[in-house]
XYZ file of N, CA and C in Angstrom:
396
model
N -11.901 -5.964 -17.969
C -11.341 -7.024 -17.050
C -13.178 -7.709 -16.531
N -13.151 -8.268 -16.185
C -13.717 -9.530 -15.792
C -14.375 -8.774 -13.876
N -15.938 -9.564 -14.307
C -16.471 -9.488 -12.949
C -15.222 -10.195 -11.969
N -14.972 -8.901 -10.234
C -14.142 -9.063 -9.773
C -15.058 -10.380 -8.839
N -13.679 -10.643 -8.667
C -13.990 -12.144 -7.677
C -14.572 -11.572 -6.624
N -16.099 -11.912 -5.805
C -15.950 -11.845 -4.344
C -15.034 -11.283 -3.411
N -14.160 -12.720 -3.593
C -13.245 -12.747 -2.419
C -12.217 -11.892 -2.645
N -12.381 -10.801 -3.646
C -11.181 -10.236 -3.017
C -11.934 -8.223 -2.989
N -13.453 -8.810 -2.255
C -14.171 -7.128 -1.740
C -13.401 -7.493 -0.585
N -13.902 -6.443 0.164
C -13.178 -5.848 2.186
C -13.814 -4.675 1.698
N -13.488 -4.374 3.237
C -14.307 -2.992 4.250
C -13.499 -2.238 4.955
N -12.537 -2.988 5.050
C -10.759 -2.054 6.430
C -10.838 -1.228 5.102
N -9.876 -0.617 5.571
C -9.461 0.861 5.079
C -7.971 0.817 4.876
N -7.392 1.068 4.458
C -6.202 1.250 3.294
C -5.621 2.759 3.418
N -4.596 2.606 4.134
C -3.524 4.046 3.664
C -2.804 4.083 2.014
N -3.096 4.413 1.601
C -2.924 4.300 -0.307
C -1.848 5.419 0.032
N 0.410 4.818 0.114
C 1.175 6.210 -0.145
C 1.490 5.616 -1.668
N 1.280 7.423 -3.090
C 2.257 7.258 -4.270
C 1.999 8.018 -4.236
N 3.745 9.034 -4.675
C 4.015 10.190 -5.606
C 2.779 10.215 -7.106
N 2.873 9.076 -8.142
C 2.748 10.077 -9.287
C 1.121 9.513 -8.805
N 0.245 11.185 -9.633
C -1.189 10.887 -9.473
C -2.083 10.257 -10.010
N -1.472 9.765 -11.507
C -2.241 8.395 -11.994
C -2.854 7.633 -11.596
N -1.132 7.027 -10.846
C -1.059 5.319 -10.443
C -2.471 6.079 -8.758
N -1.891 7.331 -8.033
C -2.543 6.654 -6.995
C -4.153 6.856 -7.397
N -4.504 7.962 -8.445
C -6.341 7.388 -8.815
C -6.084 6.553 -8.806
N -5.753 5.921 -9.963
C -6.145 4.856 -10.422
C -6.312 3.520 -9.677
N -4.851 3.964 -8.116
C -5.073 2.263 -7.543
C -6.248 2.563 -6.616
N -6.573 3.407 -6.369
C -7.919 4.278 -4.795
C -9.318 4.145 -5.788
N -9.456 3.655 -6.634
C -10.188 3.625 -7.344
C -10.365 2.042 -7.540
N -9.586 1.629 -7.951
C -10.164 0.032 -7.960
C -10.209 -0.630 -6.913
N -9.346 0.201 -5.481
C -9.534 -0.562 -3.781
C -11.174 -0.069 -3.747
N -11.778 1.223 -4.099
C -12.511 1.409 -3.422
C -13.990 1.369 -4.431
N -13.621 0.263 -5.825
C -15.089 -0.025 -6.389
C -14.562 -1.723 -5.287
N -13.784 -1.915 -5.156
C -13.521 -3.745 -4.097
C -14.331 -3.224 -2.662
N -14.756 -1.761 -1.769
C -15.674 -2.120 -1.075
C -14.306 -1.385 -0.120
N -13.253 -0.646 0.088
C -12.564 -0.807 0.958
C -12.404 0.821 0.910
N -12.135 1.336 1.828
C -12.075 2.749 2.182
C -10.714 2.764 2.520
N -10.042 3.754 1.351
C -9.422 4.316 1.075
C -8.520 6.121 1.541
N -7.665 5.754 2.166
C -7.094 6.864 2.665
C -5.703 7.627 1.560
N -6.111 8.107 0.573
C -4.781 8.488 -0.878
C -3.598 9.554 0.138
N -2.695 9.186 0.010
C -1.578 10.390 0.426
C -0.362 10.530 -0.641
N -0.290 11.452 -1.102
C 0.983 12.203 -2.185
C 2.564 12.074 -1.421
N 3.069 11.487 -0.502
C 3.612 11.673 0.131
C 3.620 11.096 1.587
N 5.040 10.669 1.905
C 5.459 9.391 3.500
C 4.815 10.765 4.184
N 5.023 12.024 4.076
C 5.316 12.851 4.868
C 3.476 13.696 5.172
N 3.108 13.517 3.894
C 1.519 13.523 4.006
C 0.986 12.153 4.424
N 1.083 11.012 4.725
C 0.362 9.674 4.952
C 1.155 9.537 7.011
N 2.076 10.335 7.053
C 1.964 10.333 8.689
C 1.828 10.443 8.907
N 1.011 12.412 8.801
C -0.245 13.253 9.117
C -1.213 12.314 8.741
N -1.780 11.938 8.099
C -3.188 10.912 7.992
C -3.106 9.678 9.110
N -2.238 9.143 9.446
C -1.836 8.155 10.872
C -1.545 8.922 11.884
N -1.709 9.843 11.830
C -1.351 10.632 13.471
C -2.625 11.068 13.661
N -3.748 11.144 13.082
C -4.737 11.933 13.340
C -5.603 10.707 14.660
N -5.489 11.415 15.522
C -6.141 10.328 16.781
C -7.141 9.303 16.244
N -8.010 7.786 16.893
C -8.668 7.289 16.837
C -8.472 6.824 15.332
N -7.138 7.123 14.116
C -7.512 6.845 12.937
C -7.342 5.498 12.812
N -8.307 4.551 12.049
C -8.693 3.381 12.245
C -8.155 3.490 10.373
N -6.529 2.046 10.422
C -6.034 1.901 9.277
C -5.150 0.006 9.636
N -6.180 -0.406 8.257
C -6.057 -2.273 8.417
C -4.427 -2.586 7.472
N -4.529 -1.811 6.532
C -3.499 -2.007 5.648
C -2.642 -0.180 5.130
N -1.407 -0.709 5.017
C -0.742 0.816 4.289
C 0.074 -0.231 2.613
N -0.339 0.532 1.633
C 0.125 0.297 0.396
C 0.907 1.118 -0.028
N 2.248 0.837 -0.119
C 2.796 2.258 -0.591
C 3.942 1.707 -2.020
N 3.830 2.993 -2.508
C 5.074 3.086 -3.036
C 6.531 2.626 -2.467
N 7.910 2.000 -3.388
C 8.985 1.974 -2.587
C 9.468 3.319 -2.473
N 10.151 3.537 -4.214
C 10.997 5.080 -4.184
C 10.044 5.862 -4.788
N 10.129 6.584 -3.366
C 9.219 8.744 -3.313
C 10.609 8.963 -3.017
N 9.931 10.434 -3.651
C 11.195 11.015 -3.192
C 11.005 11.382 -1.564
N 12.218 12.299 -1.208
C 12.007 12.472 0.846
C 12.278 10.735 1.284
N 11.045 10.659 1.566
C 11.253 9.030 2.602
C 11.258 8.607 1.870
N 12.116 7.541 1.357
C 11.471 5.770 0.503
C 10.071 4.848 1.107
N 9.609 3.919 1.068
C 8.979 3.332 1.567
C 9.702 2.735 2.679
N 9.845 2.471 2.705
C 11.226 1.381 3.919
C 10.973 2.679 5.311
N 11.433 3.907 4.542
C 11.911 4.701 6.349
C 10.863 4.962 6.491
N 9.339 5.197 5.432
C 8.267 5.672 5.671
C 8.140 4.763 6.587
N 7.354 3.787 6.730
C 6.926 2.563 7.020
C 7.785 2.465 8.472
N 9.227 2.005 8.420
C 9.734 2.188 9.756
C 9.047 3.906 11.060
N 9.088 4.696 10.303
C 8.724 5.420 11.074
C 6.680 5.328 11.830
N 6.208 4.804 10.106
C 4.548 4.649 10.794
C 4.710 4.028 12.311
N 5.952 2.702 12.111
C 5.450 1.666 12.827
C 5.988 1.852 14.359
N 6.663 2.999 14.622
C 7.353 3.913 16.036
C 5.789 3.769 16.698
N 4.520 4.822 15.768
C 3.105 5.414 16.490
C 2.445 4.332 15.627
N 2.397 3.164 14.793
C 0.995 2.454 14.752
C 1.798 0.782 14.547
N 2.582 0.192 15.646
C 3.107 -0.956 14.740
C 2.246 -2.171 14.490
N 2.898 -2.981 13.929
C 1.872 -4.427 13.977
C 0.842 -3.451 12.249
N 1.030 -2.559 11.555
C 0.121 -2.560 10.936
C 0.545 -3.692 9.523
N -0.189 -3.868 8.689
C 0.589 -4.905 7.696
C 1.018 -3.770 6.257
N 2.327 -3.975 5.553
C 2.076 -3.450 4.392
C 2.391 -3.708 3.260
N 1.835 -3.816 2.321
C 2.577 -3.690 0.800
C 2.667 -2.961 0.602
N 3.928 -3.556 -0.450
C 4.917 -2.572 -0.861
C 4.588 -2.212 -2.959
N 4.665 -1.208 -3.654
C 4.895 -1.587 -4.723
C 5.908 -0.982 -5.671
N 6.633 -1.208 -6.413
C 7.641 -1.138 -7.556
C 7.004 -0.931 -8.451
N 7.444 0.236 -9.652
C 8.187 -0.065 -11.203
C 9.170 -0.920 -10.649
N 10.137 -1.168 -10.618
C 11.831 -1.934 -10.333
C 10.817 -3.189 -10.223
N 11.596 -4.662 -9.968
C 11.697 -5.714 -9.783
C 12.315 -6.019 -7.885
N 10.736 -6.759 -7.664
C 11.176 -7.166 -6.385
C 13.128 -7.270 -5.692
N 13.269 -8.364 -7.181
C 15.164 -8.618 -6.481
C 15.953 -7.436 -7.163
N 15.862 -5.807 -8.006
C 16.322 -4.462 -7.445
C 15.949 -3.922 -6.397
N 14.286 -3.874 -5.959
C 14.524 -3.046 -4.834
C 15.673 -3.638 -3.355
N 15.289 -5.718 -3.333
C 16.192 -6.349 -2.197
C 17.467 -5.770 -2.280
N 18.110 -5.343 -3.704
C 19.560 -5.283 -4.137
C 20.047 -3.984 -2.693
N 18.849 -3.437 -3.269
C 18.931 -1.838 -3.373
C 18.953 -1.275 -1.742
N 18.153 -2.424 -1.511
C 18.138 -2.096 0.229
C 16.791 -2.065 0.846
N 16.237 -1.462 -0.356
C 14.933 -0.883 0.286
C 13.783 -1.426 1.211
N 14.352 -3.269 0.920
C 13.212 -3.553 1.523
C 13.515 -5.019 1.558
N 13.183 -6.378 2.211
C 14.129 -7.735 2.756
C 12.921 -8.159 2.009
N 13.470 -9.931 1.336
C 12.720 -10.455 0.727
C 11.527 -11.206 0.859
N 11.376 -10.583 2.525
C 9.638 -10.960 3.484
C 8.571 -10.257 3.294
N 8.843 -8.691 2.069
C 7.606 -8.663 2.360
C 6.899 -8.788 1.353
N 5.794 -8.448 1.435
C 4.935 -8.337 0.414
C 5.129 -7.185 -0.919
N 4.921 -7.634 -1.971
C 5.080 -6.651 -3.185
C 4.644 -7.345 -4.308
N 3.781 -5.899 -4.878
C 3.676 -6.172 -5.937
C 4.149 -4.835 -6.954
N 4.127 -5.751 -8.506
C 4.890 -5.063 -9.358
C 4.291 -4.297 -10.176
N 4.938 -2.704 -10.189
C 3.763 -2.016 -11.683
C 4.556 -2.980 -12.727
N 4.101 -2.356 -13.323
C 2.196 -2.195 -13.737
C 2.306 -3.453 -13.614
N -0.012 -3.501 -12.630
C -0.060 -4.416 -12.130
C -1.942 -4.332 -12.775
N -2.176 -5.851 -12.469
C -3.183 -5.648 -13.315
C -4.968 -5.048 -11.518
N -5.764 -5.016 -11.620
C -6.870 -4.635 -11.016
C -6.651 -5.660 -10.154
N -6.747 -6.999 -10.809
C -7.251 -8.552 -9.458
C -6.098 -8.725 -9.147
N -4.834 -8.308 -9.333
C -3.343 -8.634 -8.683
C -3.390 -7.497 -7.862
N -3.581 -6.648 -7.988
C -3.528 -5.951 -7.065
C -5.267 -6.203 -5.531
N -5.856 -6.175 -6.362
C -7.700 -7.433 -5.057
C -6.798 -8.215 -4.210
N -6.257 -9.073 -5.337
C -5.704 -10.769 -4.511
C -4.875 -9.945 -3.318
N -4.079 -9.790 -3.804
C -2.970 -9.250 -3.008
C -3.012 -8.652 -1.339
N -3.429 -7.514 -2.097
C -4.609 -7.192 -0.406
C -5.302 -7.427 0.059
N -6.244 -8.843 -0.605
C -7.331 -9.252 0.356
C -6.453 -10.275 1.183
N -5.232 -10.801 0.292
C -3.877 -11.258 0.922
C -3.152 -10.952 2.552
N -2.953 -10.009 2.073
C -2.142 -9.336 2.830
C -3.154 -9.184 4.245
N -4.460 -8.485 4.021
C -5.537 -8.626 5.135
C -5.523 -9.499 5.822
N -5.753 -10.522 5.237
C -6.293 -11.979 5.862
C -5.609 -12.923 5.948
N -3.537 -11.973 5.731
C -2.590 -12.864 6.793
C -2.539 -12.294 7.754
N -2.953 -11.392 8.365
C -2.363 -10.517 9.543
C -3.640 -10.598 10.485
């Protein structure tokens, strides 16, 4: 991959929720290399624990849609009860049409299909942060 564009960098805090260790590690590394602080979570339950820490700053949630236990939409609904308004970027190996048809999210959400490139992840993260 070419040198990342400066516009794709940031310093915000991202809660990253992904049940596959390899995807979690790679995604965390991509974001950290661009200056973001990443709070990794292997499950929705772990992510909710992280988010419930008093004074925990979270500027963006990047979450897998299909996970054991609570799916991405259910996790975000639970998160928004305690921390309303945190922007969310969903990611999945399924297409966005599949996810919408299954009722796991609606068409208005930010979505990144796996597999993704470092650049597409960084651009979409920056775009969602800038829009919020």
